[in-house]
Short mmCIF file of C-alpha atoms in Angstrom, two decimals:
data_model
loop_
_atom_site.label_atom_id
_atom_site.label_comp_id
_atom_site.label_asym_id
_atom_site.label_seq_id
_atom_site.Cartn_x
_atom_site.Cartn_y
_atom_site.Cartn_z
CA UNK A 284 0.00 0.00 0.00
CA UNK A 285 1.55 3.06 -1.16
CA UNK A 286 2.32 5.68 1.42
CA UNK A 287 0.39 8.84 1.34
CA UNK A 288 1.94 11.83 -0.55
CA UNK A 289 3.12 14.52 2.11
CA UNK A 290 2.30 18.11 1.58
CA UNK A 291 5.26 20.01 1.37
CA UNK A 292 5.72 22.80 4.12
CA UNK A 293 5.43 26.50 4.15
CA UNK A 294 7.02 29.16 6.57
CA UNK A 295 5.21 32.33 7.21
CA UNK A 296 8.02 34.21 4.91
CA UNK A 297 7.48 31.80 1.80
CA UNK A 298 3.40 32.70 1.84
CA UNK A 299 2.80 35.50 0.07
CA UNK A 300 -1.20 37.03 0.41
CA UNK A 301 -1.90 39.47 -2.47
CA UNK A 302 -2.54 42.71 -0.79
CA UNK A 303 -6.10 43.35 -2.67
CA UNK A 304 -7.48 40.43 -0.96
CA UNK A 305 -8.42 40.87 2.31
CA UNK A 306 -10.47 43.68 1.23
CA UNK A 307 -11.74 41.98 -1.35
CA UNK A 308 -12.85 39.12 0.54
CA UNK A 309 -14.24 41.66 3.98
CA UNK A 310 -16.44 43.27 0.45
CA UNK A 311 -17.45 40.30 -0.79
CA UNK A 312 -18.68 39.15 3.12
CA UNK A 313 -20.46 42.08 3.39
CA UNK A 314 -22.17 41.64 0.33
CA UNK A 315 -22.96 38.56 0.88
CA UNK A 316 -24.87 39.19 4.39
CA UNK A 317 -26.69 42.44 3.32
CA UNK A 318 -27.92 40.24 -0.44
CA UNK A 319 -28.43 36.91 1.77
CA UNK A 320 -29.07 35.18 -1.59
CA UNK A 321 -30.95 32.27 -1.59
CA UNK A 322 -28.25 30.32 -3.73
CA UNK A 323 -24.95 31.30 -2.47
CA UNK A 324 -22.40 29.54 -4.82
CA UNK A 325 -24.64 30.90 -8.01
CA UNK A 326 -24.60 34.18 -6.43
CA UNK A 327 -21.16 34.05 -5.88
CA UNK A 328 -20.12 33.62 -9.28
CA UNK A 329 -22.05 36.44 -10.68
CA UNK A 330 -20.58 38.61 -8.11
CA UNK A 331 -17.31 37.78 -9.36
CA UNK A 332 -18.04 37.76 -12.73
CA UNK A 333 -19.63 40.88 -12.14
CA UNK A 334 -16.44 42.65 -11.12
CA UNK A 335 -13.98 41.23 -13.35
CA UNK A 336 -15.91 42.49 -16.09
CA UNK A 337 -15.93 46.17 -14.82
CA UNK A 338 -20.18 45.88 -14.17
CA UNK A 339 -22.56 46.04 -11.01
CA UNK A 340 -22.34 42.83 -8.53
CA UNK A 341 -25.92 41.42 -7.82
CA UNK A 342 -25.47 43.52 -4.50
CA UNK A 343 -28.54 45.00 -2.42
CA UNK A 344 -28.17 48.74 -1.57
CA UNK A 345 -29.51 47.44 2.38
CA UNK A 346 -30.51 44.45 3.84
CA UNK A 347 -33.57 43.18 4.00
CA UNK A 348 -35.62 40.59 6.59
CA UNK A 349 -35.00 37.45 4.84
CA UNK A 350 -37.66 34.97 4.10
CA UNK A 351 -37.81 31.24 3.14
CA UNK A 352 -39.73 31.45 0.31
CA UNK A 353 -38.10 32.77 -3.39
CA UNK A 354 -40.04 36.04 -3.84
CA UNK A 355 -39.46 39.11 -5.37
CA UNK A 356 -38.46 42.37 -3.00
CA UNK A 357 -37.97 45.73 -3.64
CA UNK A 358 -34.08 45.46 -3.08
CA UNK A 359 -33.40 42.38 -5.51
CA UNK A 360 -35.77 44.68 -8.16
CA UNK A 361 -33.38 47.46 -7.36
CA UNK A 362 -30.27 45.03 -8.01
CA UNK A 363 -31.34 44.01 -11.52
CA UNK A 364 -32.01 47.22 -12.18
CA UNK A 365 -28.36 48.25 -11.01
CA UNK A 366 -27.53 45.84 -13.48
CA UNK A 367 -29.46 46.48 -16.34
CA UNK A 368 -30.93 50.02 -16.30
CA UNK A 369 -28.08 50.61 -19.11
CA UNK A 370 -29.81 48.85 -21.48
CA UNK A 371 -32.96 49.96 -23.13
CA UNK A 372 -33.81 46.53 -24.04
CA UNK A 373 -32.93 43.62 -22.50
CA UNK A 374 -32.90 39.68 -24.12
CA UNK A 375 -34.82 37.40 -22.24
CA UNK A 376 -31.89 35.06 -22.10
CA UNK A 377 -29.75 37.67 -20.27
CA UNK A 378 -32.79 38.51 -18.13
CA UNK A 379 -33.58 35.08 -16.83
CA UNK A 380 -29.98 34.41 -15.91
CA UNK A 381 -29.68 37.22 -14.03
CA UNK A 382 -33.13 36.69 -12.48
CA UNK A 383 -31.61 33.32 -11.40
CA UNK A 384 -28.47 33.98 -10.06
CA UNK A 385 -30.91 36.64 -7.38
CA UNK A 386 -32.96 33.07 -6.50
CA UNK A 387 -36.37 34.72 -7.84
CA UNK A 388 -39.18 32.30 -8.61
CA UNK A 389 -39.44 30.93 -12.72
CA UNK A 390 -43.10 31.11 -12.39
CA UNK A 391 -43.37 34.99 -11.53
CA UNK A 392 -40.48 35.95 -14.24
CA UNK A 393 -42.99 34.21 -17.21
CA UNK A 394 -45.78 35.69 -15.29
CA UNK A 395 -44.66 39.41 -15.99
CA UNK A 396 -43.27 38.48 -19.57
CA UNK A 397 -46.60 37.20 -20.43
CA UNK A 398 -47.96 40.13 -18.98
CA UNK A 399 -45.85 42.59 -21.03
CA UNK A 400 -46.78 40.34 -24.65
CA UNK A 401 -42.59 40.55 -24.11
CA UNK A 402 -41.02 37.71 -26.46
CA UNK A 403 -37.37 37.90 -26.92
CA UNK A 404 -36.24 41.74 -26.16
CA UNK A 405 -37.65 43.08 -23.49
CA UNK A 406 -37.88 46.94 -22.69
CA UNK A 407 -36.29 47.76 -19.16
CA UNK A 408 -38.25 50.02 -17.89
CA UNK A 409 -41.96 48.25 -18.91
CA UNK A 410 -40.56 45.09 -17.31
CA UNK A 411 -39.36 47.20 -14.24
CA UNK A 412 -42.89 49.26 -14.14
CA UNK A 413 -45.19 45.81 -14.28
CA UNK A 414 -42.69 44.22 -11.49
CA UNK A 415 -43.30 46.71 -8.99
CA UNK A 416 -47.25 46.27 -9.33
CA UNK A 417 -46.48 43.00 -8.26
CA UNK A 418 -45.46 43.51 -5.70
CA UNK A 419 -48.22 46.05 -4.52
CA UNK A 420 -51.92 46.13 -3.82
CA UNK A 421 -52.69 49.00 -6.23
CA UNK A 422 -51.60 51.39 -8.61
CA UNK A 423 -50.23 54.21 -6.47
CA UNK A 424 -47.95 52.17 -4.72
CA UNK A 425 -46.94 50.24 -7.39
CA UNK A 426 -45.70 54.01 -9.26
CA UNK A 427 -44.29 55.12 -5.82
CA UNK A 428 -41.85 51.94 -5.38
CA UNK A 429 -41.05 52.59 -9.04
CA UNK A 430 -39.90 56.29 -8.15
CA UNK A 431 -37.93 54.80 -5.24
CA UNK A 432 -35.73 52.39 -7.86
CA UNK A 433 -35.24 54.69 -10.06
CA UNK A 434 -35.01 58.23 -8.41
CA UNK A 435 -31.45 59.57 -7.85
CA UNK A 436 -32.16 61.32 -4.45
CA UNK A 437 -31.14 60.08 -1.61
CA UNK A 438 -32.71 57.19 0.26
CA UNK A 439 -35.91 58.47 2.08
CA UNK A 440 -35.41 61.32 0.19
CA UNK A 441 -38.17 62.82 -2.24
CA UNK A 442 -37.66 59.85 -4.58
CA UNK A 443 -38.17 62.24 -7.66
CA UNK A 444 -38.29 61.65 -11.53
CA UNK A 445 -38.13 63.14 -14.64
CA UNK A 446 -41.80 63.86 -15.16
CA UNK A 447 -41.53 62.53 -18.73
CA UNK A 448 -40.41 59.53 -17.47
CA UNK A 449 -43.39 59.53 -14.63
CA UNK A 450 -45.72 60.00 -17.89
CA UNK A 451 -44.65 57.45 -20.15
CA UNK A 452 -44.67 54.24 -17.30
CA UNK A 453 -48.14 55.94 -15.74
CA UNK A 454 -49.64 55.77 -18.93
CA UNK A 455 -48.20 52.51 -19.47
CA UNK A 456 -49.20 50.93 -16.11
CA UNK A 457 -52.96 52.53 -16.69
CA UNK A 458 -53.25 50.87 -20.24
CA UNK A 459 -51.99 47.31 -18.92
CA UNK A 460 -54.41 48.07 -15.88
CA UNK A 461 -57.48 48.71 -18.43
CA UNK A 462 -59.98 49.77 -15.99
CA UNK A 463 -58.33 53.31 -16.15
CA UNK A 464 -60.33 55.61 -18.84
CA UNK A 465 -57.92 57.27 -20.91
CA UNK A 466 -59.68 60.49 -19.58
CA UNK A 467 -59.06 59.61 -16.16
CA UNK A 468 -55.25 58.99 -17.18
CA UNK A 469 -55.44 62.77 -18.64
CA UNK A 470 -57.07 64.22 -15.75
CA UNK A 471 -54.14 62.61 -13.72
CA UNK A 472 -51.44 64.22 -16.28
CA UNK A 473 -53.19 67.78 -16.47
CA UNK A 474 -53.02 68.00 -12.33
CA UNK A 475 -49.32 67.06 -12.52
CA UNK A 476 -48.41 69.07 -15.14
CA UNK A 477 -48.45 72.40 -13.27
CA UNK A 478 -46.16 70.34 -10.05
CA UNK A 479 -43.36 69.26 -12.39
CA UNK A 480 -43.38 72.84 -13.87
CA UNK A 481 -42.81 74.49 -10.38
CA UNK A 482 -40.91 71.25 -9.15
CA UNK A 483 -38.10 71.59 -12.48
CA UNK A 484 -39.35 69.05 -14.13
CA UNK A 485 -39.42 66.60 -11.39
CA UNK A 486 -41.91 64.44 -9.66
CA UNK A 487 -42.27 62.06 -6.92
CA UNK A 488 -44.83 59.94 -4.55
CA UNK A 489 -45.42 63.48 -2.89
CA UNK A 490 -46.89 64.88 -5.72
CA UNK A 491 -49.32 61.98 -6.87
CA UNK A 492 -50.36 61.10 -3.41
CA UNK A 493 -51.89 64.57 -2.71
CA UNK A 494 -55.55 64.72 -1.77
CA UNK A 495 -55.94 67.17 -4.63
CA UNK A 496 -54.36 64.74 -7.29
CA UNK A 497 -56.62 62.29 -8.83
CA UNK A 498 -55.65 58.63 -8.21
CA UNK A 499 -53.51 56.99 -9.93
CA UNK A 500 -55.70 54.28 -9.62
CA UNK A 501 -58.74 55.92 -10.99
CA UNK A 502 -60.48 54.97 -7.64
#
C-alpha cells in the first residue's frame, strides 16, 4: 500500500497574500450578508463575474428581513435594475440568468413576460414598471416603489423623476391596468403638469399622493 503523498511545508516568509485580498474578501462578506441570496455559490459567481468584467455585482443597496420562500423584494428589483438600467432593451436570455443567479421564482419571471406580450427583447423600464405592481396592492404604490428604484435622491429622500419619465410608465401601467379611462389617465397628467413645472421638471410619490391629485388608480 503506497504511502500517502506529504504536503510540502510552508514558513510564514514563503506565503505570500496578495494585498487586494483581504479587502476583497471583507467586500465580498459584506455583500454577501446584506444580499443573503438564496443560492450562495450561483450568487457568488455572478458577483465575481460581475467585477472582473468592470459591471454592477448582484449587490442589495440594504438588507432586508430574509424569508424562506423565493419572492421578489424591492431590493433584488433594485439590483437588476443596477444591473441592467443601461440597457434599453434587454434579451430574455440575459434577463432570466440574471433573475436566477438573485434566487427569484421561474413562475413569476414568465408571469410578468406574459404580462408585457414581451417575447425575446424586453424593454427595461416596462418590465421594471409591471414588477413593482407586483409587488403592490394597487396602482399608487406600485408608481411610488417605481420612483424609489429609479429616483437619484437620496434614500428616504423625495424619490423624484423626470416627469416625462413619470408619464410614459403611468400611462403605461394605466393601459396594462385597463380599468383606467384614458380620460381619467389625462385628468391625472393635467393635475401634474403644473407640479413638475414648479418642481423643475421633477416628480415624486409626494406629488401623486396629494388629496388634490386624482388617483392613480382611478379609484
Amino acid at each position: 500500500m503506497p504511502l500517502p503523498t506529504k504536503e510540502p511545508m510552508y514558513c510564514a516568509e514563503q506565503i505570500k497574500i496578495p494585498p487586494a485580498l483581504p479587502d476583497i474578501l471583507k467586500q465580498f462578506t459584506k455583500a454577501a450578508i446584506r444580499t443573503q441570496p438564496g443560492d450562495l455559490l450561483a450568487w457568488s459567481a455572478a458577483y465575481f463575474d460581475s467585477l472582473s468584467a468592470g459591471k454592477a455585482p448582484p449587490v442589495k443597496n440594504r438588507f432586508e428581513t430574509p424569508t424562506d420562500e423565493k419572492v421578489i423584494t424591492p431590493g433584488l428589483l433594485g439590483v437588476l435594475h443596477k444591473q441592467l438600467w443601461s440597457q434599453e432593451t434587454v434579451g430574455v436570455d440575459d434577463l432570466k440568468e440574471k433573475w436566477g443567479q438573485l434566487s427569484l421564482p421561474g413562475e413569476r419571471l414568465d408571469e410578468i413576460l406574459t404580462l408585457g406580450n414581451f417575447v425575446a427583447n424586453v424593454p427595461w423600464l416596462k418590465f421594471l414598471a409591471l414588477s413593482c405592481t407586483s409587488l403592490e396592492s394597487n396602482l399608487t404604490e406600485a408608481v411610488s416603489l417605481l420612483c424609489k428604484i429609479l429616483t437619484k435622491d437620496a434614500e428616504g429622500g423625495a424619490a423624484r423623476i423626470e416627469y416625462g419619465l413619470f408619464k410614459q410608465l403611468y400611462t403605461y401601467l394605466a393601459e396594462v391596468d385597463g380599468n383606467i379611462t384614458e380620460e381619467h389617465i389625462e385628468s391625472v397628467i393635467a393635475y401634474l403638469d403644473n407640479d413638475a413645472a414648479k418642481g423643475e421638471g421633477m416628480i415624486g410619490p409626494a406629488n401623486f399622493t396629494h388629496s388634490f391629485c386624482p388617483k392613480l388608480s382611478g379609484q
